[in-house]
Short mmCIF file of C-alpha atoms and ligand atoms in Angstrom, two decimals:
data_model
loop_
_atom_site.label_atom_id
_atom_site.label_comp_id
_atom_site.label_asym_id
_atom_site.label_seq_id
_atom_site.Cartn_x
_atom_site.Cartn_y
_atom_site.Cartn_z
CA MET A 1 -15.39 -26.08 24.99
CA SER A 2 -16.49 -24.58 21.23
CA ILE A 3 -13.90 -23.72 18.64
CA ASP A 4 -14.33 -20.63 16.50
CA LEU A 5 -13.80 -21.46 13.14
CA ASN A 6 -12.96 -18.41 11.76
CA GLN A 7 -9.92 -17.18 13.76
CA LYS A 8 -7.17 -15.96 11.16
CA ILE A 9 -4.58 -18.83 11.34
CA TYR A 10 -1.23 -18.67 9.52
CA VAL A 11 0.53 -21.95 8.76
CA ALA A 12 4.20 -21.28 7.69
CA GLY A 13 5.28 -23.62 5.43
CA HIS A 14 2.21 -24.38 3.56
CA ARG A 15 3.50 -26.41 0.93
CA GLY A 16 6.63 -28.12 2.76
CA MET A 17 5.00 -32.04 3.77
CA VAL A 18 3.86 -31.21 7.14
CA GLY A 19 2.66 -27.66 6.75
CA SER A 20 0.67 -28.88 3.55
CA ALA A 21 -0.98 -31.63 6.00
CA ILE A 22 -1.96 -28.69 8.73
CA VAL A 23 -4.48 -26.95 5.78
CA ARG A 24 -5.55 -30.07 4.87
CA ASN A 25 -6.57 -31.00 8.51
CA LEU A 26 -7.85 -26.83 9.19
CA GLN A 27 -9.83 -27.24 6.08
CA HIS A 28 -11.46 -30.34 7.07
CA LYS A 29 -11.96 -29.28 10.50
CA GLY A 30 -14.08 -26.27 8.80
CA PHE A 31 -11.58 -23.81 9.85
CA THR A 32 -12.49 -20.41 7.33
CA ASN A 33 -9.62 -18.30 7.43
CA ILE A 34 -6.16 -19.74 7.41
CA LEU A 35 -3.25 -17.63 5.93
CA THR A 36 -0.40 -18.84 3.82
CA ARG A 37 2.44 -17.22 1.67
CA THR A 38 4.69 -19.14 -0.22
CA HIS A 39 8.56 -18.52 0.16
CA ALA A 40 8.18 -16.58 -3.57
CA GLN A 41 5.97 -14.36 -2.04
CA PHE A 42 8.37 -13.95 0.90
CA ASP A 43 11.46 -15.09 2.93
CA LEU A 44 10.74 -16.04 6.50
CA THR A 45 14.53 -15.02 6.92
CA ASN A 46 13.96 -11.53 6.47
CA GLN A 47 12.91 -9.42 9.41
CA ALA A 48 11.39 -6.81 7.32
CA GLN A 49 9.20 -8.60 5.72
CA VAL A 50 8.08 -10.93 8.36
CA GLN A 51 7.21 -7.97 10.67
CA ALA A 52 5.59 -6.06 7.79
CA PHE A 53 3.04 -9.23 7.73
CA PHE A 54 2.94 -10.09 11.19
CA GLU A 55 1.59 -5.90 11.36
CA GLN A 56 -0.85 -6.07 8.13
CA GLU A 57 -1.89 -9.66 9.03
CA LYS A 58 -2.45 -9.42 12.74
CA PRO A 59 -3.23 -13.91 12.74
CA ASP A 60 -4.61 -15.01 16.05
CA GLN A 61 -3.05 -18.35 15.39
CA VAL A 62 0.79 -19.39 14.21
CA TYR A 63 1.61 -23.02 13.12
CA LEU A 64 5.50 -22.07 12.04
CA ALA A 65 6.30 -25.37 9.83
CA ALA A 66 8.86 -23.44 7.44
CA ALA A 67 12.62 -24.86 7.94
CA ARG A 68 15.18 -25.41 6.26
CA VAL A 69 14.96 -29.85 6.21
CA GLY A 70 16.95 -31.98 5.03
CA GLY A 71 18.58 -35.43 5.31
CA ILE A 72 22.58 -36.38 6.35
CA TYR A 73 24.51 -34.71 3.11
CA ALA A 74 22.48 -31.60 3.33
CA ASN A 75 23.38 -31.39 6.97
CA ASN A 76 27.04 -32.11 6.96
CA THR A 77 27.40 -29.78 4.05
CA PHE A 78 25.93 -26.86 4.74
CA PRO A 79 25.71 -26.33 8.54
CA ALA A 80 25.99 -22.88 8.02
CA ASP A 81 22.54 -22.86 5.93
CA PHE A 82 21.04 -25.14 8.56
CA ILE A 83 21.94 -23.36 11.44
CA TYR A 84 21.28 -19.52 10.13
CA SER A 85 18.07 -20.56 7.98
CA ASN A 86 16.57 -22.00 11.14
CA LEU A 87 17.36 -19.48 13.91
CA MET A 88 16.40 -16.22 11.51
CA ILE A 89 13.03 -18.20 10.41
CA GLN A 90 12.00 -19.09 13.99
CA ASN A 91 13.24 -15.37 15.95
CA ASN A 92 11.65 -13.56 13.40
CA VAL A 93 8.21 -15.82 13.56
CA ILE A 94 8.03 -15.85 17.33
CA HIS A 95 9.08 -12.46 18.05
CA GLN A 96 6.94 -10.24 14.93
CA ALA A 97 4.31 -13.15 16.24
CA PHE A 98 4.54 -12.09 19.99
CA LEU A 99 5.24 -8.01 18.92
CA GLY A 100 1.84 -8.64 16.47
CA GLY A 101 -0.24 -10.18 19.79
CA VAL A 102 -0.56 -13.71 19.00
CA LYS A 103 -1.47 -15.43 22.15
CA LYS A 104 -0.90 -19.36 20.42
CA LEU A 105 1.87 -20.74 18.49
CA LEU A 106 3.04 -23.84 18.08
CA PHE A 107 6.34 -24.66 17.07
CA LEU A 108 7.56 -27.83 15.22
CA GLY A 109 10.97 -29.14 16.72
CA SER A 110 12.60 -32.77 15.60
CA SER A 111 13.21 -36.27 17.64
CA CYS A 112 17.23 -34.89 16.63
CA ILE A 113 17.09 -32.72 19.56
CA TYR A 114 17.18 -35.67 21.83
CA PRO A 115 21.05 -36.82 22.72
CA LYS A 116 22.84 -39.18 20.65
CA LEU A 117 23.17 -42.15 23.17
CA ALA A 118 19.56 -40.74 25.02
CA PRO A 119 17.75 -44.13 27.06
CA GLN A 120 15.48 -45.39 24.59
CA PRO A 121 11.98 -44.59 24.44
CA MET A 122 13.62 -40.43 24.50
CA SER A 123 11.66 -39.01 26.78
CA GLU A 124 10.91 -35.12 26.76
CA ASP A 125 13.48 -34.78 29.70
CA ALA A 126 16.21 -36.31 27.74
CA LEU A 127 16.51 -33.05 26.43
CA LEU A 128 19.63 -31.17 27.02
CA THR A 129 21.19 -34.61 29.21
CA GLY A 130 23.77 -35.45 26.50
CA LYS A 131 25.54 -35.04 23.34
CA LEU A 132 23.54 -34.62 20.47
CA GLU A 133 24.33 -36.18 16.60
CA PRO A 134 27.06 -34.63 15.28
CA THR A 135 25.80 -34.31 11.62
CA ASN A 136 23.23 -32.51 12.31
CA GLU A 137 23.82 -30.53 15.28
CA PRO A 138 23.33 -27.26 13.74
CA TYR A 139 20.32 -28.27 13.03
CA ALA A 140 19.01 -29.71 16.25
CA ILE A 141 20.76 -26.51 17.96
CA SER A 142 18.38 -24.53 16.21
CA LYS A 143 15.60 -27.03 16.96
CA ILE A 144 16.27 -26.51 20.90
CA ALA A 145 16.83 -22.44 20.77
CA GLY A 146 13.28 -22.40 18.99
CA ILE A 147 11.61 -24.48 22.27
CA LYS A 148 13.64 -22.70 24.63
CA MET A 149 12.13 -18.97 23.10
CA CYS A 150 8.91 -20.63 23.31
CA GLU A 151 8.98 -21.18 26.61
CA SER A 152 10.96 -18.07 27.69
CA TYR A 153 7.81 -15.68 25.83
CA ASN A 154 5.71 -18.30 27.73
CA ARG A 155 7.68 -17.25 30.91
CA GLN A 156 7.88 -13.60 30.34
CA TYR A 157 4.94 -12.52 28.78
CA GLY A 158 2.42 -15.40 29.87
CA GLN A 159 1.28 -13.55 32.54
CA SER A 160 1.26 -10.09 31.10
CA HIS A 161 0.12 -11.12 27.48
CA GLY A 162 -1.49 -14.13 27.42
CA ILE A 163 1.40 -15.72 26.06
CA ASP A 164 1.34 -19.70 25.29
CA TYR A 165 3.53 -21.05 22.72
CA ARG A 166 3.65 -25.07 22.25
CA SER A 167 6.53 -26.80 20.70
CA VAL A 168 5.82 -30.36 19.15
CA MET A 169 8.83 -32.30 18.30
CA PRO A 170 7.66 -35.10 16.05
CA THR A 171 9.74 -38.59 14.73
CA ASN A 172 10.33 -39.89 11.51
CA LEU A 173 7.58 -38.85 9.04
CA TYR A 174 6.58 -39.91 5.67
CA GLY A 175 3.32 -39.41 3.46
CA PRO A 176 2.37 -37.24 0.67
CA GLY A 177 4.53 -33.97 -0.26
CA ASP A 178 7.26 -36.01 0.74
CA ASN A 179 11.14 -35.16 -0.81
CA TYR A 180 11.81 -38.51 -3.42
CA HIS A 181 15.60 -36.79 -4.07
CA PRO A 182 17.25 -40.10 -4.85
CA GLU A 183 20.25 -39.19 -2.65
CA ASN A 184 18.92 -36.14 -0.40
CA SER A 185 16.04 -38.17 0.92
CA HIS A 186 14.96 -40.16 3.97
CA VAL A 187 14.54 -43.86 4.06
CA ILE A 188 10.92 -44.19 2.86
CA PRO A 189 10.91 -41.53 0.16
CA ALA A 190 14.57 -43.13 -1.17
CA LEU A 191 13.05 -46.40 -0.07
CA ILE A 192 9.86 -45.34 -2.27
CA ARG A 193 12.09 -44.87 -5.39
CA ARG A 194 14.15 -47.51 -5.18
CA PHE A 195 11.38 -50.30 -5.01
CA HIS A 196 9.56 -48.76 -7.61
CA GLU A 197 12.31 -48.25 -10.21
CA ALA A 198 13.52 -52.16 -9.39
CA LYS A 199 9.64 -53.24 -9.90
CA VAL A 200 9.16 -51.29 -13.28
CA GLY A 201 13.31 -52.04 -14.22
CA ASN A 202 12.61 -55.84 -13.60
CA ALA A 203 15.76 -56.00 -11.07
CA PRO A 204 16.27 -59.72 -8.88
CA GLU A 205 16.92 -57.40 -6.14
CA VAL A 206 17.56 -54.10 -3.93
CA VAL A 207 20.22 -54.07 -1.82
CA ILE A 208 19.83 -51.95 0.99
CA TRP A 209 22.47 -50.83 3.31
CA GLY A 210 23.36 -52.23 6.87
CA THR A 211 22.23 -55.56 8.26
CA GLY A 212 18.34 -54.73 8.62
CA ALA A 213 18.51 -54.74 12.01
CA PRO A 214 18.60 -51.41 13.60
CA ARG A 215 14.99 -50.24 14.24
CA ARG A 216 13.06 -46.63 13.24
CA GLU A 217 9.33 -45.43 14.12
CA PHE A 218 7.51 -43.71 11.56
CA LEU A 219 4.69 -41.47 11.48
CA TYR A 220 2.33 -40.73 8.97
CA VAL A 221 1.94 -37.05 8.13
CA ASP A 222 -1.33 -36.44 8.42
CA ASP A 223 -1.36 -38.44 11.88
CA MET A 224 1.41 -35.17 12.96
CA ALA A 225 -0.84 -33.19 11.42
CA ALA A 226 -3.39 -34.08 13.75
CA ALA A 227 -1.65 -34.56 16.79
CA SER A 228 -0.21 -30.25 15.76
CA VAL A 229 -3.99 -29.37 15.44
CA PHE A 230 -5.11 -31.37 18.67
CA VAL A 231 -1.93 -29.84 20.83
CA MET A 232 -2.66 -26.44 19.81
CA GLN A 233 -6.89 -26.78 20.47
CA LEU A 234 -5.84 -28.26 24.64
CA ASP A 235 -7.09 -26.58 26.84
CA LYS A 236 -4.27 -24.91 28.43
CA ALA A 237 -4.61 -26.33 32.36
CA THR A 238 -4.92 -29.49 30.31
CA TYR A 239 -1.37 -29.05 28.14
CA ASP A 240 0.15 -27.93 31.10
CA SER A 241 -0.47 -31.26 33.37
CA GLN A 242 2.08 -32.87 31.18
CA THR A 243 4.21 -29.91 30.50
CA SER A 244 6.59 -27.21 32.66
CA PRO A 245 7.60 -23.72 32.23
CA MET A 246 10.96 -24.70 31.34
CA GLN A 247 10.20 -28.53 29.79
CA SER A 248 7.51 -27.61 27.80
CA HIS A 249 7.94 -29.59 24.23
CA ILE A 250 5.81 -32.87 23.53
CA ASN A 251 6.91 -35.44 21.18
CA VAL A 252 5.11 -37.17 18.53
CA GLY A 253 5.15 -40.40 18.21
CA TYR A 254 3.27 -43.50 16.53
CA GLY A 255 3.95 -45.33 19.81
CA SER A 256 6.16 -48.40 18.14
CA ASP A 257 9.09 -49.34 15.77
CA VAL A 258 10.05 -51.56 13.07
CA THR A 259 13.30 -52.62 11.92
CA ILE A 260 14.58 -51.93 8.74
CA SER A 261 13.98 -55.31 7.20
CA GLU A 262 10.61 -54.96 8.23
CA LEU A 263 10.18 -51.81 6.83
CA ALA A 264 11.22 -53.03 3.39
CA LYS A 265 9.22 -56.09 3.03
CA ALA A 266 6.51 -53.56 3.99
CA LEU A 267 7.65 -51.25 1.03
CA ALA A 268 7.95 -54.28 -1.26
CA LYS A 269 4.10 -55.30 -0.26
CA ALA A 270 3.22 -51.32 -1.11
CA THR A 271 5.08 -50.72 -4.40
CA GLY A 272 4.05 -54.35 -5.26
CA TYR A 273 7.83 -55.52 -5.60
CA GLN A 274 8.48 -58.98 -5.90
CA GLY A 275 12.23 -59.77 -6.07
CA ASN A 276 14.65 -60.38 -3.28
CA ILE A 277 15.49 -57.90 -0.85
CA SER A 278 19.09 -58.22 0.30
CA PHE A 279 21.32 -56.48 3.07
CA ASP A 280 25.06 -55.26 2.62
CA PRO A 281 26.27 -55.24 6.32
CA SER A 282 29.40 -54.03 5.20
CA LYS A 283 27.28 -50.76 5.22
CA PRO A 284 26.63 -48.32 8.27
CA ASP A 285 24.03 -49.24 10.38
CA GLY A 286 23.75 -46.24 12.51
CA SER A 287 21.57 -45.52 15.96
CA PRO A 288 20.47 -49.99 17.21
CA ARG A 289 17.18 -47.87 17.91
CA LYS A 290 15.13 -44.29 17.46
CA TRP A 291 12.51 -44.25 19.23
CA MET A 292 10.61 -42.02 20.75
CA ASP A 293 8.48 -41.95 24.08
CA SER A 294 4.32 -40.60 23.37
CA GLY A 295 3.64 -41.14 26.54
CA ARG A 296 2.81 -37.36 27.60
CA LEU A 297 0.52 -36.72 24.29
CA SER A 298 -1.04 -40.50 24.97
CA LYS A 299 -1.83 -39.08 28.54
CA LEU A 300 -3.09 -36.17 26.84
CA GLY A 301 -5.61 -38.36 24.69
CA TRP A 302 -4.26 -38.25 21.16
CA GLN A 303 -2.61 -41.77 19.73
CA ALA A 304 -1.61 -41.99 15.74
CA SER A 305 -4.23 -43.90 13.54
CA VAL A 306 -2.34 -44.91 10.64
CA ASP A 307 -0.69 -47.35 10.38
CA LEU A 308 2.37 -48.67 8.30
CA ASP A 309 1.09 -50.97 5.38
CA THR A 310 -1.87 -48.16 5.04
CA GLY A 311 0.43 -45.23 5.48
CA LEU A 312 3.01 -46.70 2.94
CA ALA A 313 0.05 -47.36 0.47
CA LEU A 314 -0.51 -44.01 0.52
CA ALA A 315 3.16 -42.60 0.38
CA TYR A 316 3.34 -44.60 -2.74
CA ALA A 317 0.43 -43.68 -4.05
CA ASP A 318 1.43 -39.98 -3.57
CA PHE A 319 5.08 -40.67 -5.11
CA GLN A 320 3.48 -42.32 -8.54
CA LYS A 321 1.53 -38.81 -8.48
CA SER A 322 4.97 -36.35 -8.48
CA LEU A 323 6.12 -38.86 -11.66
CA ARG A 324 3.53 -37.61 -13.82
N1 NAP B 401 9.76 -34.33 7.72
C1 NAP B 401 10.53 -35.08 8.30
O1 NAP B 401 10.27 -36.51 9.07
C2 NAP B 401 10.13 -34.53 9.40
C3 NAP B 401 10.69 -34.94 11.08
C4 NAP B 401 10.50 -34.33 12.24
C5 NAP B 401 10.54 -32.93 12.31
N2 NAP B 401 10.40 -32.11 10.58
C6 NAP B 401 10.07 -30.83 10.98
O2 NAP B 401 8.57 -30.58 10.36
C7 NAP B 401 8.87 -29.32 10.40
C8 NAP B 401 8.09 -28.98 8.44
O3 NAP B 401 9.50 -29.69 8.26
P1 NAP B 401 8.69 -30.90 6.15
O4 NAP B 401 9.28 -32.16 6.14
O5 NAP B 401 7.19 -30.42 5.82
O6 NAP B 401 9.52 -29.72 5.39
P2 NAP B 401 9.35 -29.34 3.68
O7 NAP B 401 8.62 -30.00 3.23
O8 NAP B 401 10.68 -28.71 3.32
O9 NAP B 401 8.88 -28.01 4.14
C9 NAP B 401 9.22 -26.78 4.71
C10 NAP B 401 8.91 -25.66 4.00
O10 NAP B 401 9.49 -24.35 4.44
C11 NAP B 401 9.50 -23.09 3.63
N3 NAP B 401 10.49 -22.59 4.26
C12 NAP B 401 12.05 -23.13 4.11
N4 NAP B 401 12.71 -21.42 4.45
C13 NAP B 401 11.73 -20.64 4.07
C14 NAP B 401 11.95 -19.26 3.78
N5 NAP B 401 13.01 -18.68 4.38
N6 NAP B 401 11.35 -18.29 3.53
C15 NAP B 401 10.20 -19.27 3.70
N7 NAP B 401 9.39 -20.32 3.73
C16 NAP B 401 10.91 -21.05 4.05
C17 NAP B 401 9.81 -24.41 1.98
O11 NAP B 401 9.26 -23.51 1.31
P3 NAP B 401 10.40 -23.86 0.29
O12 NAP B 401 10.79 -25.28 -0.49
O13 NAP B 401 9.84 -22.77 -1.26
O14 NAP B 401 11.83 -23.42 0.79
C18 NAP B 401 8.69 -25.69 2.47
O15 NAP B 401 7.59 -24.85 2.15
C19 NAP B 401 10.06 -28.17 10.78
O16 NAP B 401 10.14 -27.77 11.52
C20 NAP B 401 11.00 -29.82 10.60
O17 NAP B 401 12.37 -29.84 11.15
C21 NAP B 401 10.13 -32.65 9.98
#
């Protein structure tokens, strides 16, 4: 299948970690007509602005990587902001894309859409089978609504208007453009900062919360971008072979997970920290395991290519750049 490299592709959230990686991937593939707007230029929660943008620009495709994103603290402290902003962003972008004649759109969700006690690895059909993790339930509900919104437009307008809106659910991501905030960041960027500061300050020990035994899966963000573009470019019959009208989302994982203890050792290596690593079992561990079943994506023909050691070295280089 030949791909038109001049299609007008709007990447919403292009300054974010995932959106910027999608732009890199599209540019690398030779796409020449990538449309972006900063949050300051226009606010995706504002319906009139989004409507005017789609009427004026008429993009051919949309990658929806703009969202209000945060860790446990932010989700717990600002639940109203998380549910409101995300519902507004996705409702505006998906509906105005439809009205503006966009036939192909990719919605980015998250593994938190799955029930807290979903069987591991979590497969796509675990969606809506149980209670969500309460700390980020409002965020997860908005992501579930986004998937259902895409599905509903496909079901109502797929035949008549050629609408083909898809969704991908990434596991934990890391890499260039991550948020390295000391309190409000995910485990990899938070530990990169801690190991770096321990190395620079010659600290004899880094203490990590919990037992180190929980298992987590991590995917390098450029792999996520590659998977997003891959899924978007699949022909409809191939995409439909692994999805159904009311279960249209595809998981994107690395394929295997590591313990927090293994992650800590890999991070010490990546950052050059040579002191001790210890664990504080009096602190909570969280779920014993969170691992995506990426079998459908692999049947479609995609596999991650950046291993954890390589990805962490690249992520650490990005962190060092952010200090300059
Ligand atoms: N990071 C992960 O580990 C992870 C894992 C699974 C899924 N995801 C999903 O991937 C997507 C992107 O996440 P990310 O990590 O790239 O997040 P990010 O780095 O925070 O990027 C989000 C982008 O959206 C923009 N944005 C937010 N609100 C906006 C608004 N009202 N109007 C216009 N732009 C707005 C932000 O701009 P400002 O910064 O200027 O507000 C930012 O550029 C999200 O849907 C997220 O759920 C991420």
